[in-house]
Every structure is written in structure tokens, then in C-alpha cells.
PDB file of C-alpha atoms in Angstrom:
ATOM      1  CA  MET A   1      36.638  68.702  65.045  1.00 45.00           C
ATOM      2  CA  LYS A   2      36.208  72.197  63.705  1.00 47.00           C
ATOM      3  CA  LEU A   3      36.355  70.905  60.124  1.00 41.00           C
ATOM      4  CA  PHE A   4      33.663  68.273  60.890  1.00 43.00           C
ATOM      5  CA  LYS A   5      31.327  70.898  62.308  1.00 49.00           C
ATOM      6  CA  GLU A   6      31.763  73.020  59.194  1.00 48.00           C
ATOM      7  CA  LEU A   7      30.805  70.111  56.939  1.00 48.00           C
ATOM      8  CA  ARG A   8      27.634  69.125  58.775  1.00 55.00           C
ATOM      9  CA  PRO A   9      25.319  71.752  57.239  1.00 54.00           C
ATOM     10  CA  ALA A  10      26.519  70.813  53.748  1.00 52.00           C
ATOM     11  CA  LYS A  11      25.775  67.139  54.387  1.00 52.00           C
ATOM     12  CA  ILE A  12      22.367  67.977  55.775  1.00 49.00           C
ATOM     13  CA  PHE A  13      21.586  70.014  52.663  1.00 48.00           C
ATOM     14  CA  LEU A  14      22.757  67.177  50.434  1.00 49.00           C
ATOM     15  CA  PHE A  15      20.540  64.665  52.216  1.00 52.00           C
ATOM     16  CA  ILE A  16      17.543  66.957  51.962  1.00 51.00           C
ATOM     17  CA  THR A  17      18.162  67.491  48.258  1.00 51.00           C
ATOM     18  CA  LEU A  18      18.426  63.750  47.574  1.00 50.00           C
ATOM     19  CA  PHE A  19      15.267  63.075  49.565  1.00 47.00           C
ATOM     20  CA  CYS A  20      13.335  65.657  47.588  1.00 46.00           C
ATOM     21  CA  CYS A  21      14.545  64.227  44.291  1.00 48.00           C
ATOM     22  CA  ILE A  22      13.558  60.692  45.230  1.00 51.00           C
ATOM     23  CA  TYR A  23      10.131  61.834  46.442  1.00 49.00           C
ATOM     24  CA  ALA A  24       9.548  63.868  43.289  1.00 48.00           C
ATOM     25  CA  CYS A  25      10.463  60.946  41.038  1.00 50.00           C
ATOM     26  CA  SER A  26       8.126  58.588  42.842  1.00 52.00           C
ATOM     27  CA  TYR A  27       5.365  61.174  42.717  1.00 46.00           C
ATOM     28  CA  PHE A  28       5.634  61.674  38.981  1.00 45.00           C
ATOM     29  CA  LYS A  29       5.796  57.943  38.401  1.00 47.00           C
ATOM     30  CA  LYS A  30       2.456  57.638  40.121  1.00 48.00           C
ATOM     31  CA  GLU A  31       1.020  60.415  38.022  1.00 47.00           C
ATOM     32  CA  ILE A  32       2.171  58.921  34.686  1.00 52.00           C
ATOM     33  CA  LYS A  33      -0.470  56.449  33.477  1.00 62.00           C
ATOM     34  CA  GLU A  34      -0.423  54.195  30.448  1.00 64.00           C
ATOM     35  CA  PRO A  35      -2.827  55.339  27.743  1.00 70.00           C
ATOM     36  CA  PRO A  36      -5.961  53.179  27.417  1.00 77.00           C
ATOM     37  CA  PHE A  37      -5.663  50.213  25.041  1.00 79.00           C
ATOM     38  CA  ASP A  38      -6.946  51.161  21.592  1.00 84.00           C
ATOM     39  CA  SER A  39      -8.682  48.009  20.382  1.00 88.00           C
ATOM     40  CA  GLU A  40      -9.819  49.479  17.091  1.00 92.00           C
ATOM     41  CA  THR A  41      -6.353  50.685  16.088  1.00 95.00           C
ATOM     42  CA  SER A  42      -4.802  47.362  17.084  1.00 95.00           C
ATOM     43  CA  TYR A  43      -7.420  45.467  15.100  1.00 96.00           C
ATOM     44  CA  GLN A  44      -6.736  47.558  12.010  1.00 96.00           C
ATOM     45  CA  GLN A  45      -3.028  46.903  12.499  1.00 97.00           C
ATOM     46  CA  ALA A  46      -3.706  43.154  12.569  1.00 97.00           C
ATOM     47  CA  GLU A  47      -5.848  43.401   9.436  1.00 97.00           C
ATOM     48  CA  ASP A  48      -3.077  45.271   7.651  1.00 97.00           C
ATOM     49  CA  LEU A  49      -0.529  42.639   8.648  1.00 97.00           C
ATOM     50  CA  MET A  50      -2.782  39.856   7.386  1.00 97.00           C
ATOM     51  CA  ASN A  51      -3.374  41.643   4.094  1.00 97.00           C
ATOM     52  CA  ARG A  52       0.390  41.737   3.610  1.00 97.00           C
ATOM     53  CA  GLY A  53       0.779  38.075   4.482  1.00 96.00           C
ATOM     54  CA  TYR A  54       2.317  38.537   7.928  1.00 97.00           C
ATOM     55  CA  ASN A  55      -0.040  36.121   9.624  1.00 97.00           C
ATOM     56  CA  GLU A  56       2.150  35.193  12.566  1.00 97.00           C
ATOM     57  CA  GLU A  57       2.726  38.853  13.446  1.00 97.00           C
ATOM     58  CA  ALA A  58      -0.990  39.548  13.030  1.00 97.00           C
ATOM     59  CA  ARG A  59      -1.790  36.648  15.337  1.00 97.00           C
ATOM     60  CA  LYS A  60       0.288  38.204  18.117  1.00 97.00           C
ATOM     61  CA  VAL A  61      -1.610  41.491  17.813  1.00 97.00           C
ATOM     62  CA  LEU A  62      -4.935  39.641  17.790  1.00 98.00           C
ATOM     63  CA  GLU A  63      -3.973  37.668  20.898  1.00 97.00           C
ATOM     64  CA  ASP A  64      -3.200  40.999  22.563  1.00 96.00           C
ATOM     65  CA  ILE A  65      -6.653  42.276  21.637  1.00 96.00           C
ATOM     66  CA  LYS A  66      -8.258  39.140  23.109  1.00 94.00           C
ATOM     67  CA  GLY A  67      -6.649  39.848  26.454  1.00 91.00           C
ATOM     68  CA  LYS A  68      -7.023  43.632  26.614  1.00 93.00           C
ATOM     69  CA  ASP A  69     -10.248  44.586  24.861  1.00 85.00           C
ATOM     70  CA  THR A  70     -12.569  45.087  27.810  1.00 86.00           C
ATOM     71  CA  SER A  71     -15.481  45.992  25.546  1.00 84.00           C
ATOM     72  CA  GLN A  72     -15.186  42.576  23.823  1.00 87.00           C
ATOM     73  CA  GLN A  73     -16.262  44.216  20.578  1.00 90.00           C
ATOM     74  CA  TYR A  74     -12.944  43.494  18.914  1.00 95.00           C
ATOM     75  CA  ALA A  75     -11.942  40.595  21.145  1.00 95.00           C
ATOM     76  CA  ILE A  76     -14.690  38.452  19.604  1.00 96.00           C
ATOM     77  CA  LEU A  77     -13.605  39.336  16.078  1.00 97.00           C
ATOM     78  CA  ALA A  78      -9.990  38.727  17.056  1.00 97.00           C
ATOM     79  CA  ARG A  79     -10.832  35.123  17.920  1.00 97.00           C
ATOM     80  CA  LEU A  80     -12.236  34.583  14.450  1.00 98.00           C
ATOM     81  CA  ARG A  81      -9.322  36.281  12.744  1.00 98.00           C
ATOM     82  CA  ILE A  82      -6.823  34.209  14.716  1.00 98.00           C
ATOM     83  CA  ALA A  83      -8.444  31.165  13.128  1.00 98.00           C
ATOM     84  CA  ASP A  84      -8.124  32.870   9.751  1.00 98.00           C
ATOM     85  CA  THR A  85      -4.383  33.382  10.227  1.00 98.00           C
ATOM     86  CA  TYR A  86      -3.957  29.647  10.738  1.00 98.00           C
ATOM     87  CA  PHE A  87      -6.150  28.888   7.730  1.00 98.00           C
ATOM     88  CA  GLU A  88      -4.166  31.225   5.482  1.00 98.00           C
ATOM     89  CA  ASP A  89      -0.949  29.568   6.664  1.00 98.00           C
ATOM     90  CA  SER A  90      -2.417  26.147   5.733  1.00 97.00           C
ATOM     91  CA  SER A  91      -2.301  25.136   9.412  1.00 98.00           C
ATOM     92  CA  TYR A  92      -5.717  23.552   9.062  1.00 98.00           C
ATOM     93  CA  GLU A  93      -5.779  21.519  12.266  1.00 98.00           C
ATOM     94  CA  GLU A  94      -5.108  24.642  14.343  1.00 98.00           C
ATOM     95  CA  ALA A  95      -7.641  26.574  12.276  1.00 99.00           C
ATOM     96  CA  VAL A  96     -10.371  24.009  12.986  1.00 99.00           C
ATOM     97  CA  ILE A  97      -9.680  24.239  16.726  1.00 98.00           C
ATOM     98  CA  GLU A  98      -9.984  28.038  16.690  1.00 98.00           C
ATOM     99  CA  TYR A  99     -13.083  28.133  14.479  1.00 99.00           C
ATOM    100  CA  GLN A 100     -14.770  25.499  16.623  1.00 98.00           C
ATOM    101  CA  SER A 101     -13.907  27.443  19.770  1.00 98.00           C
ATOM    102  CA  PHE A 102     -15.533  30.517  18.235  1.00 98.00           C
ATOM    103  CA  LEU A 103     -18.656  28.533  17.325  1.00 98.00           C
ATOM    104  CA  ASP A 104     -18.895  26.971  20.766  1.00 98.00           C
ATOM    105  CA  SER A 105     -18.846  30.429  22.341  1.00 97.00           C
ATOM    106  CA  TYR A 106     -20.958  32.305  19.781  1.00 97.00           C
ATOM    107  CA  PRO A 107     -23.185  29.841  17.866  1.00 97.00           C
ATOM    108  CA  ALA A 108     -25.637  32.591  16.915  1.00 96.00           C
ATOM    109  CA  HIS A 109     -23.054  35.211  15.937  1.00 97.00           C
ATOM    110  CA  LYS A 110     -23.472  36.820  12.522  1.00 96.00           C
ATOM    111  CA  TYR A 111     -20.189  35.216  11.456  1.00 98.00           C
ATOM    112  CA  ALA A 112     -21.044  31.766  12.821  1.00 98.00           C
ATOM    113  CA  SER A 113     -21.893  30.413   9.368  1.00 98.00           C
ATOM    114  CA  TYR A 114     -18.547  31.720   8.131  1.00 98.00           C
ATOM    115  CA  ALA A 115     -16.743  29.859  10.912  1.00 99.00           C
ATOM    116  CA  GLN A 116     -18.599  26.632  10.079  1.00 99.00           C
ATOM    117  CA  TYR A 117     -17.843  27.079   6.380  1.00 99.00           C
ATOM    118  CA  ARG A 118     -14.165  27.529   7.161  1.00 99.00           C
ATOM    119  CA  ILE A 119     -14.152  24.381   9.288  1.00 99.00           C
ATOM    120  CA  ALA A 120     -15.499  22.436   6.324  1.00 99.00           C
ATOM    121  CA  MET A 121     -13.004  24.087   3.996  1.00 99.00           C
ATOM    122  CA  SER A 122     -10.159  23.269   6.380  1.00 99.00           C
ATOM    123  CA  TYR A 123     -10.913  19.589   5.831  1.00 98.00           C
ATOM    124  CA  PHE A 124     -11.580  20.051   2.123  1.00 98.00           C
ATOM    125  CA  LYS A 125      -8.185  21.717   1.674  1.00 98.00           C
ATOM    126  CA  GLN A 126      -6.502  18.635   3.117  1.00 97.00           C
ATOM    127  CA  ILE A 127      -7.868  16.355   0.390  1.00 97.00           C
ATOM    128  CA  LYS A 128      -5.095  15.091  -1.835  1.00 94.00           C
ATOM    129  CA  THR A 129      -5.116  11.832  -3.780  1.00 92.00           C
ATOM    130  CA  PRO A 130      -8.053   9.423  -3.245  1.00 90.00           C
ATOM    131  CA  ASP A 131      -5.867   6.709  -1.735  1.00 88.00           C
ATOM    132  CA  VAL A 132      -4.986   8.881   1.289  1.00 89.00           C
ATOM    133  CA  SER A 133      -7.969  11.241   1.529  1.00 92.00           C
ATOM    134  CA  TYR A 134     -10.992   9.006   2.170  1.00 95.00           C
ATOM    135  CA  SER A 135     -11.531   9.901   5.834  1.00 96.00           C
ATOM    136  CA  VAL A 136     -10.835  13.608   5.422  1.00 97.00           C
ATOM    137  CA  ALA A 137     -13.278  13.772   2.486  1.00 98.00           C
ATOM    138  CA  GLN A 138     -15.932  12.105   4.642  1.00 97.00           C
ATOM    139  CA  THR A 139     -15.348  14.643   7.410  1.00 98.00           C
ATOM    140  CA  ALA A 140     -15.521  17.516   4.937  1.00 98.00           C
ATOM    141  CA  ILE A 141     -18.922  16.278   3.736  1.00 98.00           C
ATOM    142  CA  GLN A 142     -20.172  16.085   7.323  1.00 98.00           C
ATOM    143  CA  GLU A 143     -19.029  19.641   8.027  1.00 99.00           C
ATOM    144  CA  PHE A 144     -20.523  21.043   4.817  1.00 99.00           C
ATOM    145  CA  GLU A 145     -23.807  19.304   5.612  1.00 98.00           C
ATOM    146  CA  ARG A 146     -23.688  20.721   9.145  1.00 98.00           C
ATOM    147  CA  LEU A 147     -23.336  24.177   7.603  1.00 98.00           C
ATOM    148  CA  GLN A 148     -26.427  23.589   5.459  1.00 97.00           C
ATOM    149  CA  ARG A 149     -28.381  22.167   8.376  1.00 97.00           C
ATOM    150  CA  ASN A 150     -27.469  24.700  11.075  1.00 97.00           C
ATOM    151  CA  TYR A 151     -27.303  27.783   8.865  1.00 97.00           C
ATOM    152  CA  PRO A 152     -29.752  27.228   5.987  1.00 96.00           C
ATOM    153  CA  ARG A 153     -29.538  30.883   4.934  1.00 95.00           C
ATOM    154  CA  ASN A 154     -25.770  30.931   4.713  1.00 96.00           C
ATOM    155  CA  PRO A 155     -24.262  32.658   1.649  1.00 96.00           C
ATOM    156  CA  TYR A 156     -22.162  29.627   0.714  1.00 97.00           C
ATOM    157  CA  MET A 157     -24.884  27.246  -0.469  1.00 95.00           C
ATOM    158  CA  GLU A 158     -23.845  27.033  -4.118  1.00 95.00           C
ATOM    159  CA  ILE A 159     -20.154  26.564  -3.428  1.00 97.00           C
ATOM    160  CA  THR A 160     -21.016  24.104  -0.648  1.00 97.00           C
ATOM    161  CA  GLU A 161     -22.964  21.905  -3.072  1.00 97.00           C
ATOM    162  CA  ASN A 162     -20.020  21.926  -5.465  1.00 97.00           C
ATOM    163  CA  ARG A 163     -17.614  21.010  -2.670  1.00 98.00           C
ATOM    164  CA  ILE A 164     -19.830  18.146  -1.507  1.00 98.00           C
ATOM    165  CA  ARG A 165     -19.956  16.741  -5.036  1.00 96.00           C
ATOM    166  CA  ALA A 166     -16.176  16.995  -5.253  1.00 96.00           C
ATOM    167  CA  CYS A 167     -15.863  15.083  -1.978  1.00 97.00           C
ATOM    168  CA  TYR A 168     -18.165  12.342  -3.226  1.00 97.00           C
ATOM    169  CA  ARG A 169     -15.995  12.033  -6.325  1.00 96.00           C
ATOM    170  CA  VAL A 170     -13.021  11.428  -4.051  1.00 97.00           C
ATOM    171  CA  LEU A 171     -14.932   8.737  -2.146  1.00 97.00           C
ATOM    172  CA  ALA A 172     -15.970   7.068  -5.402  1.00 97.00           C
ATOM    173  CA  GLU A 173     -12.402   7.184  -6.688  1.00 97.00           C
ATOM    174  CA  TYR A 174     -11.216   5.631  -3.454  1.00 97.00           C
ATOM    175  CA  GLU A 175     -13.667   2.739  -3.810  1.00 97.00           C
ATOM    176  CA  PHE A 176     -12.494   2.187  -7.369  1.00 98.00           C
ATOM    177  CA  TYR A 177      -8.851   2.399  -6.281  1.00 97.00           C
ATOM    178  CA  VAL A 178      -9.360  -0.289  -3.634  1.00 98.00           C
ATOM    179  CA  GLY A 179     -11.507  -2.432  -5.936  1.00 98.00           C
ATOM    180  CA  SER A 180      -8.843  -2.282  -8.640  1.00 98.00           C
ATOM    181  CA  PHE A 181      -6.205  -3.255  -6.108  1.00 98.00           C
ATOM    182  CA  TYR A 182      -8.187  -6.359  -5.126  1.00 98.00           C
ATOM    183  CA  PHE A 183      -8.903  -7.192  -8.762  1.00 98.00           C
ATOM    184  CA  LYS A 184      -5.198  -7.110  -9.666  1.00 98.00           C
ATOM    185  CA  LYS A 185      -4.453  -9.337  -6.680  1.00 98.00           C
ATOM    186  CA  GLY A 186      -7.044 -11.847  -7.834  1.00 98.00           C
ATOM    187  CA  ALA A 187      -9.273 -11.199  -4.808  1.00 99.00           C
ATOM    188  CA  TYR A 188     -12.384 -11.049  -6.975  1.00 99.00           C
ATOM    189  CA  MET A 189     -14.971 -11.272  -4.188  1.00 99.00           C
ATOM    190  CA  ALA A 190     -13.462  -8.275  -2.379  1.00 98.00           C
ATOM    191  CA  ALA A 191     -13.150  -6.445  -5.701  1.00 99.00           C
ATOM    192  CA  ALA A 192     -16.803  -7.087  -6.563  1.00 99.00           C
ATOM    193  CA  GLN A 193     -17.896  -5.790  -3.167  1.00 98.00           C
ATOM    194  CA  ARG A 194     -15.971  -2.545  -3.690  1.00 98.00           C
ATOM    195  CA  PHE A 195     -17.267  -2.018  -7.225  1.00 98.00           C
ATOM    196  CA  ASN A 196     -20.822  -2.714  -6.084  1.00 98.00           C
ATOM    197  CA  ASN A 197     -20.456  -0.272  -3.206  1.00 98.00           C
ATOM    198  CA  LEU A 198     -19.223   2.391  -5.603  1.00 98.00           C
ATOM    199  CA  LEU A 199     -22.193   1.888  -7.936  1.00 98.00           C
ATOM    200  CA  GLN A 200     -24.756   1.904  -5.125  1.00 97.00           C
ATOM    201  CA  SER A 201     -23.310   4.686  -2.961  1.00 96.00           C
ATOM    202  CA  TYR A 202     -22.057   7.017  -5.683  1.00 96.00           C
ATOM    203  CA  PRO A 203     -24.330   6.658  -8.732  1.00 92.00           C
ATOM    204  CA  ASP A 204     -23.340   8.569 -11.860  1.00 92.00           C
ATOM    205  CA  SER A 205     -19.763   8.973 -10.650  1.00 95.00           C
ATOM    206  CA  VAL A 206     -16.939   9.388 -13.156  1.00 95.00           C
ATOM    207  CA  ASN A 207     -15.833   5.862 -12.284  1.00 96.00           C
ATOM    208  CA  GLU A 208     -19.185   4.240 -13.034  1.00 98.00           C
ATOM    209  CA  SER A 209     -18.294   2.785 -16.440  1.00 98.00           C
ATOM    210  CA  GLU A 210     -15.014   1.301 -15.216  1.00 98.00           C
ATOM    211  CA  ALA A 211     -16.700  -0.065 -12.099  1.00 98.00           C
ATOM    212  CA  LEU A 212     -19.336  -1.832 -14.226  1.00 98.00           C
ATOM    213  CA  TYR A 213     -16.696  -3.300 -16.508  1.00 98.00           C
ATOM    214  CA  TYR A 214     -14.487  -4.675 -13.754  1.00 98.00           C
ATOM    215  CA  LEU A 215     -17.503  -5.791 -11.759  1.00 98.00           C
ATOM    216  CA  GLY A 216     -18.497  -7.914 -14.754  1.00 98.00           C
ATOM    217  CA  LEU A 217     -15.008  -9.381 -15.027  1.00 98.00           C
ATOM    218  CA  SER A 218     -14.897 -10.026 -11.277  1.00 98.00           C
ATOM    219  CA  TYR A 219     -18.178 -11.956 -11.411  1.00 98.00           C
ATOM    220  CA  GLU A 220     -16.965 -13.977 -14.394  1.00 97.00           C
ATOM    221  CA  ASN A 221     -13.817 -14.913 -12.489  1.00 97.00           C
ATOM    222  CA  LEU A 222     -16.001 -15.953  -9.560  1.00 98.00           C
ATOM    223  CA  GLY A 223     -18.048 -18.193 -11.852  1.00 96.00           C
ATOM    224  CA  GLU A 224     -21.151 -15.993 -11.583  1.00 97.00           C
ATOM    225  CA  ARG A 225     -21.924 -15.755 -15.292  1.00 96.00           C
ATOM    226  CA  GLU A 226     -25.393 -14.184 -15.004  1.00 96.00           C
ATOM    227  CA  ARG A 227     -24.136 -11.361 -12.812  1.00 98.00           C
ATOM    228  CA  ALA A 228     -21.203 -10.813 -15.142  1.00 97.00           C
ATOM    229  CA  VAL A 229     -23.494 -10.527 -18.166  1.00 97.00           C
ATOM    230  CA  SER A 230     -25.826  -8.184 -16.266  1.00 98.00           C
ATOM    231  CA  ALA A 231     -23.023  -5.793 -15.278  1.00 98.00           C
ATOM    232  CA  LEU A 232     -21.504  -5.710 -18.766  1.00 98.00           C
ATOM    233  CA  THR A 233     -24.901  -5.281 -20.434  1.00 98.00           C
ATOM    234  CA  THR A 234     -25.660  -2.338 -18.157  1.00 98.00           C
ATOM    235  CA  LEU A 235     -22.329  -0.818 -19.150  1.00 98.00           C
ATOM    236  CA  ILE A 236     -23.124  -1.134 -22.859  1.00 98.00           C
ATOM    237  CA  GLU A 237     -26.615   0.334 -22.435  1.00 98.00           C
ATOM    238  CA  LYS A 238     -25.493   3.332 -20.354  1.00 97.00           C
ATOM    239  CA  PHE A 239     -22.268   4.096 -22.217  1.00 97.00           C
ATOM    240  CA  PRO A 240     -22.718   2.705 -25.750  1.00 97.00           C
ATOM    241  CA  THR A 241     -19.982   4.735 -27.431  1.00 96.00           C
ATOM    242  CA  ILE A 242     -17.008   4.372 -25.097  1.00 97.00           C
ATOM    243  CA  LYS A 243     -14.119   1.954 -25.615  1.00 97.00           C
ATOM    244  CA  LEU A 244     -14.943  -0.106 -22.512  1.00 97.00           C
ATOM    245  CA  SER A 245     -18.384  -0.857 -23.957  1.00 97.00           C
ATOM    246  CA  ASN A 246     -16.765  -2.162 -27.110  1.00 97.00           C
ATOM    247  CA  ASP A 247     -14.493  -4.317 -24.947  1.00 96.00           C
ATOM    248  CA  ALA A 248     -17.571  -5.530 -23.075  1.00 97.00           C
ATOM    249  CA  ARG A 249     -19.299  -6.491 -26.345  1.00 97.00           C
ATOM    250  CA  ASN A 250     -16.270  -8.481 -27.422  1.00 95.00           C
ATOM    251  CA  PHE A 251     -16.112 -10.165 -24.040  1.00 94.00           C
ATOM    252  CA  LEU A 252     -19.797 -11.107 -24.137  1.00 95.00           C
ATOM    253  CA  SER A 253     -19.351 -12.479 -27.657  1.00 92.00           C
ATOM    254  CA  SER A 254     -16.496 -14.640 -26.439  1.00 90.00           C
ATOM    255  CA  LEU A 255     -18.707 -15.966 -23.638  1.00 85.00           C
ATOM    256  CA  LYS A 256     -21.374 -17.001 -26.167  1.00 80.00           C
ATOM    257  CA  GLN A 257     -18.782 -18.851 -28.188  1.00 76.00           C
ATOM    258  CA  LYS A 258     -17.736 -20.802 -25.096  1.00 72.00           C
ATOM    259  CA  LYS A 259     -21.246 -22.184 -24.589  1.00 63.00           C
TER     260      LYS A 259
END
């Protein structure tokens, strides 16, 4: 009993000491605050990562800016740069979604024309061979034309015109590809329709001379002699020095001999 009484003050002191420590810790925890989010520094960090090709890492930083930049000054730019990270990684479908989201939110932003240009380029970059790229080339043309229509003072006008011409070449090549396929199969009516569509929709294309030649042969195989002669004569008049024109002359001569 005596020993217990002697220990009581020590225990009381220990409890008081522990209580004070716990209170002090909780007090200082309340006093310690996280520093404010530095949007500018984070944005520069993301830019540096992108410049070094670390697009996925940059995207994470940019997503952080989107959620924490209360001023929205850098949050808006972060949305655009997130789209850029996808574009640079050749993830064009994701890039289009992000660019379009930016445009939907900020159609009058100073970088809106850039976002629209990148949408068009996202489709343009997906163009491969004509046999598999018809629809994507059509969409690219639509998006480039939307850029010209909605942002007539955009700084991409010259390159846009070149890209549109390139897309039309793909469409013309596709028509010739399909027409040639039908011609080889002996489906001359379908072939003639494709060659005619090429000549009417894409005048002065690189496939024009071949389209005229095989259009003439298709008509001859269909028994439409006058149309055949007309197509081959047009070929000779427009392209007098090429080999196909010489072939056309020989073919027309053979037709005269058959009369």
C-alpha cells in the first residue's frame, strides 16, 4: 500500500506529460498548412516534360493543374496541352476528343483556331493508303474547311490548302482503285461509273489520264463505241505525249479497221 502511494505522483506526472505532448502535436498540425498550388511552376514543368518527350508524365501534371488552378489561367491552357500530348503520341482519337472539348468550352479563345487545325490534322495524320483512307480523308477535308470557315484569319491558310489538295488526291486515288478493281473483274458498268465520278469530282487529278483510258476501254466493252472514242480522244488531246495516249491511238486505229 505504501509503495502504491509513492508511485501515484509519478504516474500523475507521466499522464500530464503525455497529455501535453499530444495536445502540442495536434496544435502544430493545425498550424502547418500546405503551400498554395503554384500553377505557373507546374505548367512550366509540364512544358519541360513535353519538350523532352515525356508526354504521359506531362499529362499527369496538366491534369493536376486542371483540378487545382483556381485562377483558371493555366487550367484552360492545360486542357489544350493535354490534347497536344495525345497528338504527339499519335493517339489521334483521344486528341480529337480533347481538342473538341476545348473548342466547345472556348470557341472564341485565341487558340481556338489552333485547336480546330489540330483536329483536322489528327484526321489527316491517319491517312494511309487510298484503299483504307477514304472516309478519314473526307473527314479531314470537312475539318480543314471548318477551320477556314470559322476562323478565316487563322495562320494556317496556306498549309490548309495544301492539306485539302492532298486529301482530294487520296479520294481520287480511291475512286481509281475501286474502278480498276471492277474493270479487272469485268464489271465494266461499275468501273465506268467510278472512272466518271473521278473525272467529274476530282478534275486534273494525277489519275485523270488513266481514268480516261480505262473509261474508254470500259465503254468499248459495254458496246458503247461513241463514248469509248470520246474518252480516248479526250485523253489524246489532254495528254498527247504520254504512253497511254499512244496506246489510245493504237486502240482507236484498231477500231477503225474493224468497221
